[in-house]
Amino acid sequence: MQPFATMLDFQEGTITPNDNVIIRRLSHMTPMFADQDAAARLLAEDDPVLYEVYEVHVPDNAGNLNHCCSIIYPGKVGDEYFMTKGHFHAVEGTAEIYLGLQGEGLLLMETRDGEVAHIPFRPGVMAYIPPFWAHRMINTGKDRFIFLGVYPGNAGHNYGAIEQTGFAKLVVESDGAPVLIDNPKR
Ligand code: PAN
Ligand code: ZN
């Protein structure tokens, strides 16, 4: 393998060249939002793009580092902000670094033993997600929320239970500000 570089546009969140761009729309994760009536109303008029991920593929072993840039669009389903699906890594003992580039958000994390943590994001915030912590990013601002992720090549993604029941906390807008509330499904 040879050294290489890509261009990360700090304003737009695009990586050029990239190997893949994931485009996640509301219809790809409708059941993950608490307010199903609000989701149905949004889907009836449109199927909004919630986020995009620009990916650079490297060999999928522990010695390599995946790196990708995610753009979460501003918006809400009911009171719940647009967010990523969130996941444990398939190899749960792998960490990740998230670096905020644009906009405002919140990193929500939890362990399988019920520990919960969150970190507010703005440009320059660099969070360390330790091994064994599930992670989800949420756009709590009015503009696009853009962040870089770096994680081991063998980490993989496990969306399993999170797709069914979500995280222990939901992040919703209350009086114009983000608050964490208990997830009634958990
Ligand atoms: C990130 C995420 C990306 C999209 O690259 O995969 O932000 O989020 P979901 O994968 O939860 O849809 C990462 O954490 N990779 O491990
Ligand atoms: Zn991850």
Short mmCIF file of C-alpha atoms and ligand atoms in Angstrom, two decimals:
data_model
loop_
_atom_site.label_atom_id
_atom_site.label_comp_id
_atom_site.label_asym_id
_atom_site.label_seq_id
_atom_site.Cartn_x
_atom_site.Cartn_y
_atom_site.Cartn_z
CA MET A 1 0.00 0.00 0.00
CA GLN A 2 1.21 3.52 -0.80
CA PRO A 3 0.71 6.74 1.19
CA PHE A 4 -2.14 8.87 -0.14
CA ALA A 5 -4.08 12.03 0.57
CA THR A 6 -7.59 13.29 -0.08
CA MET A 7 -9.08 16.80 0.14
CA LEU A 8 -11.48 17.48 2.97
CA ASP A 9 -13.53 20.64 2.39
CA PHE A 10 -14.00 22.07 5.90
CA GLN A 11 -16.98 24.20 4.79
CA GLU A 12 -18.89 21.58 2.81
CA GLY A 13 -17.80 18.37 4.53
CA THR A 14 -17.00 16.67 1.23
CA ILE A 15 -13.96 14.41 0.72
CA THR A 16 -12.47 14.29 -2.78
CA PRO A 17 -11.82 11.74 -4.09
CA ASN A 18 -13.92 9.37 -2.00
CA ASP A 19 -14.87 5.72 -2.36
CA ASN A 20 -18.49 5.99 -1.32
CA VAL A 21 -21.13 8.50 -0.27
CA ILE A 22 -23.90 7.25 2.01
CA ILE A 23 -27.14 9.23 1.72
CA ARG A 24 -29.51 8.52 4.59
CA ARG A 25 -33.10 9.70 4.19
CA LEU A 26 -35.89 9.71 6.76
CA SER A 27 -37.44 6.62 5.13
CA HIS A 28 -34.22 4.67 5.87
CA MET A 29 -34.72 5.13 9.61
CA THR A 30 -38.34 6.21 10.22
CA PRO A 31 -38.94 3.84 13.20
CA MET A 32 -35.97 5.34 15.03
CA PHE A 33 -37.84 8.59 15.74
CA ALA A 34 -40.18 8.81 18.70
CA ASP A 35 -42.94 10.88 17.06
CA GLN A 36 -44.29 8.57 14.35
CA ASP A 37 -47.13 10.94 13.41
CA ALA A 38 -44.62 13.72 12.73
CA ALA A 39 -42.48 11.29 10.69
CA ALA A 40 -45.51 10.28 8.60
CA ARG A 41 -46.38 13.95 7.96
CA LEU A 42 -42.82 14.66 6.75
CA LEU A 43 -42.77 11.57 4.55
CA ALA A 44 -46.10 12.55 2.99
CA GLU A 45 -44.63 15.78 1.60
CA ASP A 46 -41.00 14.78 1.11
CA ASP A 47 -38.42 12.21 2.15
CA PRO A 48 -35.76 14.53 3.55
CA VAL A 49 -32.06 13.65 3.50
CA LEU A 50 -31.04 13.51 7.18
CA TYR A 51 -27.31 13.03 6.61
CA GLU A 52 -24.54 12.12 4.17
CA VAL A 53 -21.23 10.39 4.82
CA TYR A 54 -18.19 10.73 2.56
CA GLU A 55 -16.06 7.60 3.04
CA VAL A 56 -12.47 6.68 2.21
CA HIS A 57 -11.99 2.93 2.16
CA VAL A 58 -8.84 1.35 3.55
CA PRO A 59 -8.11 -2.35 4.16
CA ASP A 60 -10.41 -3.63 6.91
CA ASN A 61 -7.78 -4.67 9.42
CA ALA A 62 -6.79 -3.28 12.81
CA GLY A 63 -3.63 -1.63 11.52
CA ASN A 64 -5.48 0.72 9.17
CA LEU A 65 -7.62 3.78 9.92
CA ASN A 66 -11.00 4.41 8.31
CA HIS A 67 -11.78 8.11 7.95
CA CYS A 68 -14.98 9.73 6.83
CA CYS A 69 -16.83 13.02 7.02
CA SER A 70 -20.51 13.22 7.97
CA ILE A 71 -22.92 16.08 7.24
CA ILE A 72 -26.14 16.11 9.27
CA TYR A 73 -28.74 18.52 7.91
CA PRO A 74 -30.71 20.77 10.27
CA GLY A 75 -34.25 19.72 11.04
CA LYS A 76 -36.52 17.83 13.40
CA VAL A 77 -39.05 15.02 13.39
CA GLY A 78 -41.55 16.46 15.84
CA ASP A 79 -39.31 17.78 18.62
CA GLU A 80 -36.50 15.30 17.93
CA TYR A 81 -33.52 16.63 16.01
CA PHE A 82 -32.15 14.97 12.87
CA MET A 83 -29.47 12.45 13.92
CA THR A 84 -27.35 9.55 12.75
CA LYS A 85 -28.60 6.00 13.27
CA GLY A 86 -25.90 5.39 15.84
CA HIS A 87 -24.12 2.12 16.49
CA PHE A 88 -21.76 -0.05 18.47
CA HIS A 89 -18.74 -1.10 16.48
CA ALA A 90 -19.02 -4.73 15.35
CA VAL A 91 -15.63 -5.21 17.03
CA GLU A 92 -16.77 -3.51 20.22
CA GLY A 93 -13.30 -2.97 21.63
CA THR A 94 -12.44 -0.33 19.02
CA ALA A 95 -12.41 3.41 19.71
CA GLU A 96 -13.16 6.41 17.48
CA ILE A 97 -12.31 10.10 17.30
CA TYR A 98 -14.91 12.65 16.17
CA LEU A 99 -13.75 16.18 15.27
CA GLY A 100 -16.34 18.94 14.86
CA LEU A 101 -15.83 21.07 11.72
CA GLN A 102 -19.04 23.08 11.24
CA GLY A 103 -22.26 23.73 13.10
CA GLU A 104 -23.53 22.64 16.47
CA GLY A 105 -24.45 19.24 17.72
CA LEU A 106 -24.33 16.71 20.44
CA LEU A 107 -22.56 13.36 20.73
CA LEU A 108 -24.68 10.83 22.61
CA MET A 109 -22.99 7.70 23.94
CA GLU A 110 -23.90 4.69 26.06
CA THR A 111 -22.47 1.36 27.19
CA ARG A 112 -24.18 -2.01 27.43
CA ASP A 113 -24.14 -1.70 31.28
CA GLY A 114 -26.36 1.39 31.12
CA GLU A 115 -23.79 4.16 31.42
CA VAL A 116 -24.74 7.26 29.43
CA ALA A 117 -22.62 10.24 28.37
CA HIS A 118 -22.93 13.22 26.06
CA ILE A 119 -20.62 15.91 24.70
CA PRO A 120 -21.79 19.18 23.10
CA PHE A 121 -20.13 19.83 19.75
CA ARG A 122 -19.03 22.95 17.93
CA PRO A 123 -16.12 23.43 15.50
CA GLY A 124 -12.87 22.29 17.06
CA VAL A 125 -14.35 19.91 19.62
CA MET A 126 -12.47 16.61 19.35
CA ALA A 127 -14.13 13.77 21.22
CA TYR A 128 -12.64 10.42 22.11
CA ILE A 129 -15.21 7.62 22.01
CA PRO A 130 -13.63 4.81 24.01
CA PRO A 131 -13.99 1.13 23.12
CA PHE A 132 -17.38 -0.39 24.05
CA TRP A 133 -19.37 2.88 23.80
CA ALA A 134 -22.21 3.15 21.26
CA HIS A 135 -22.30 6.57 19.59
CA ARG A 136 -24.76 8.79 17.75
CA MET A 137 -24.42 12.40 16.52
CA ILE A 138 -27.32 14.85 16.61
CA ASN A 139 -27.64 18.21 14.84
CA THR A 140 -28.98 20.61 17.48
CA GLY A 141 -28.28 23.74 15.43
CA LYS A 142 -29.83 25.71 12.58
CA ASP A 143 -27.11 24.98 10.01
CA ARG A 144 -25.42 21.83 8.77
CA PHE A 145 -23.46 19.92 11.41
CA ILE A 146 -20.23 18.52 9.94
CA PHE A 147 -17.71 16.24 11.65
CA LEU A 148 -14.79 13.99 10.80
CA GLY A 149 -14.58 10.43 12.14
CA VAL A 150 -11.44 8.28 12.40
CA TYR A 151 -11.64 4.64 13.55
CA PRO A 152 -9.86 1.31 13.09
CA GLY A 153 -10.21 -0.47 9.76
CA ASN A 154 -11.66 -3.60 11.39
CA ALA A 155 -14.25 -1.80 13.59
CA GLY A 156 -17.37 -2.42 11.47
CA HIS A 157 -20.86 -1.21 12.46
CA ASN A 158 -23.50 -2.97 14.53
CA TYR A 159 -26.86 -1.17 14.27
CA GLY A 160 -28.79 -4.18 15.70
CA ALA A 161 -30.62 -3.34 18.92
CA ILE A 162 -30.24 0.42 18.45
CA GLU A 163 -32.32 0.19 15.29
CA GLN A 164 -35.13 -1.47 17.28
CA THR A 165 -35.16 0.43 20.57
CA GLY A 166 -32.76 3.35 20.17
CA PHE A 167 -30.54 4.96 22.80
CA ALA A 168 -31.55 5.35 26.45
CA LYS A 169 -31.88 9.11 25.89
CA LEU A 170 -33.61 11.15 23.18
CA VAL A 171 -32.41 14.63 22.26
CA VAL A 172 -35.35 16.97 21.72
CA GLU A 173 -35.93 20.70 21.46
CA SER A 174 -37.60 22.30 24.46
CA ASP A 175 -38.07 26.11 24.61
CA GLY A 176 -35.64 26.46 21.71
CA ALA A 177 -32.80 24.48 23.29
CA PRO A 178 -31.73 20.83 23.19
CA VAL A 179 -32.56 18.66 26.20
CA LEU A 180 -32.07 14.98 26.93
CA ILE A 181 -35.13 13.01 27.94
CA ASP A 182 -35.67 9.31 28.71
CA ASN A 183 -36.53 7.13 25.74
CA PRO A 184 -39.94 5.60 26.44
CA LYS A 185 -38.99 2.51 24.41
CA ARG A 186 -36.19 1.59 26.85
C1 PAN B 1 -19.21 7.33 11.61
C2 PAN B 1 -20.68 7.03 11.28
C3 PAN B 1 -21.37 8.08 10.44
C4 PAN B 1 -22.85 7.76 10.19
O1 PAN B 1 -18.45 7.31 10.49
O2 PAN B 1 -20.74 5.77 10.64
O3 PAN B 1 -21.31 9.33 11.10
O4 PAN B 1 -23.48 7.30 11.34
P1 PAN B 1 -24.17 5.87 11.39
O5 PAN B 1 -23.14 4.88 10.92
O6 PAN B 1 -24.52 5.68 12.82
O7 PAN B 1 -25.34 5.90 10.48
C5 PAN B 1 -18.73 6.27 12.60
O8 PAN B 1 -19.02 6.37 13.76
N1 PAN B 1 -18.09 5.22 12.10
O9 PAN B 1 -17.68 4.22 12.92
ZN ZN B 2 -18.40 4.51 14.84
#
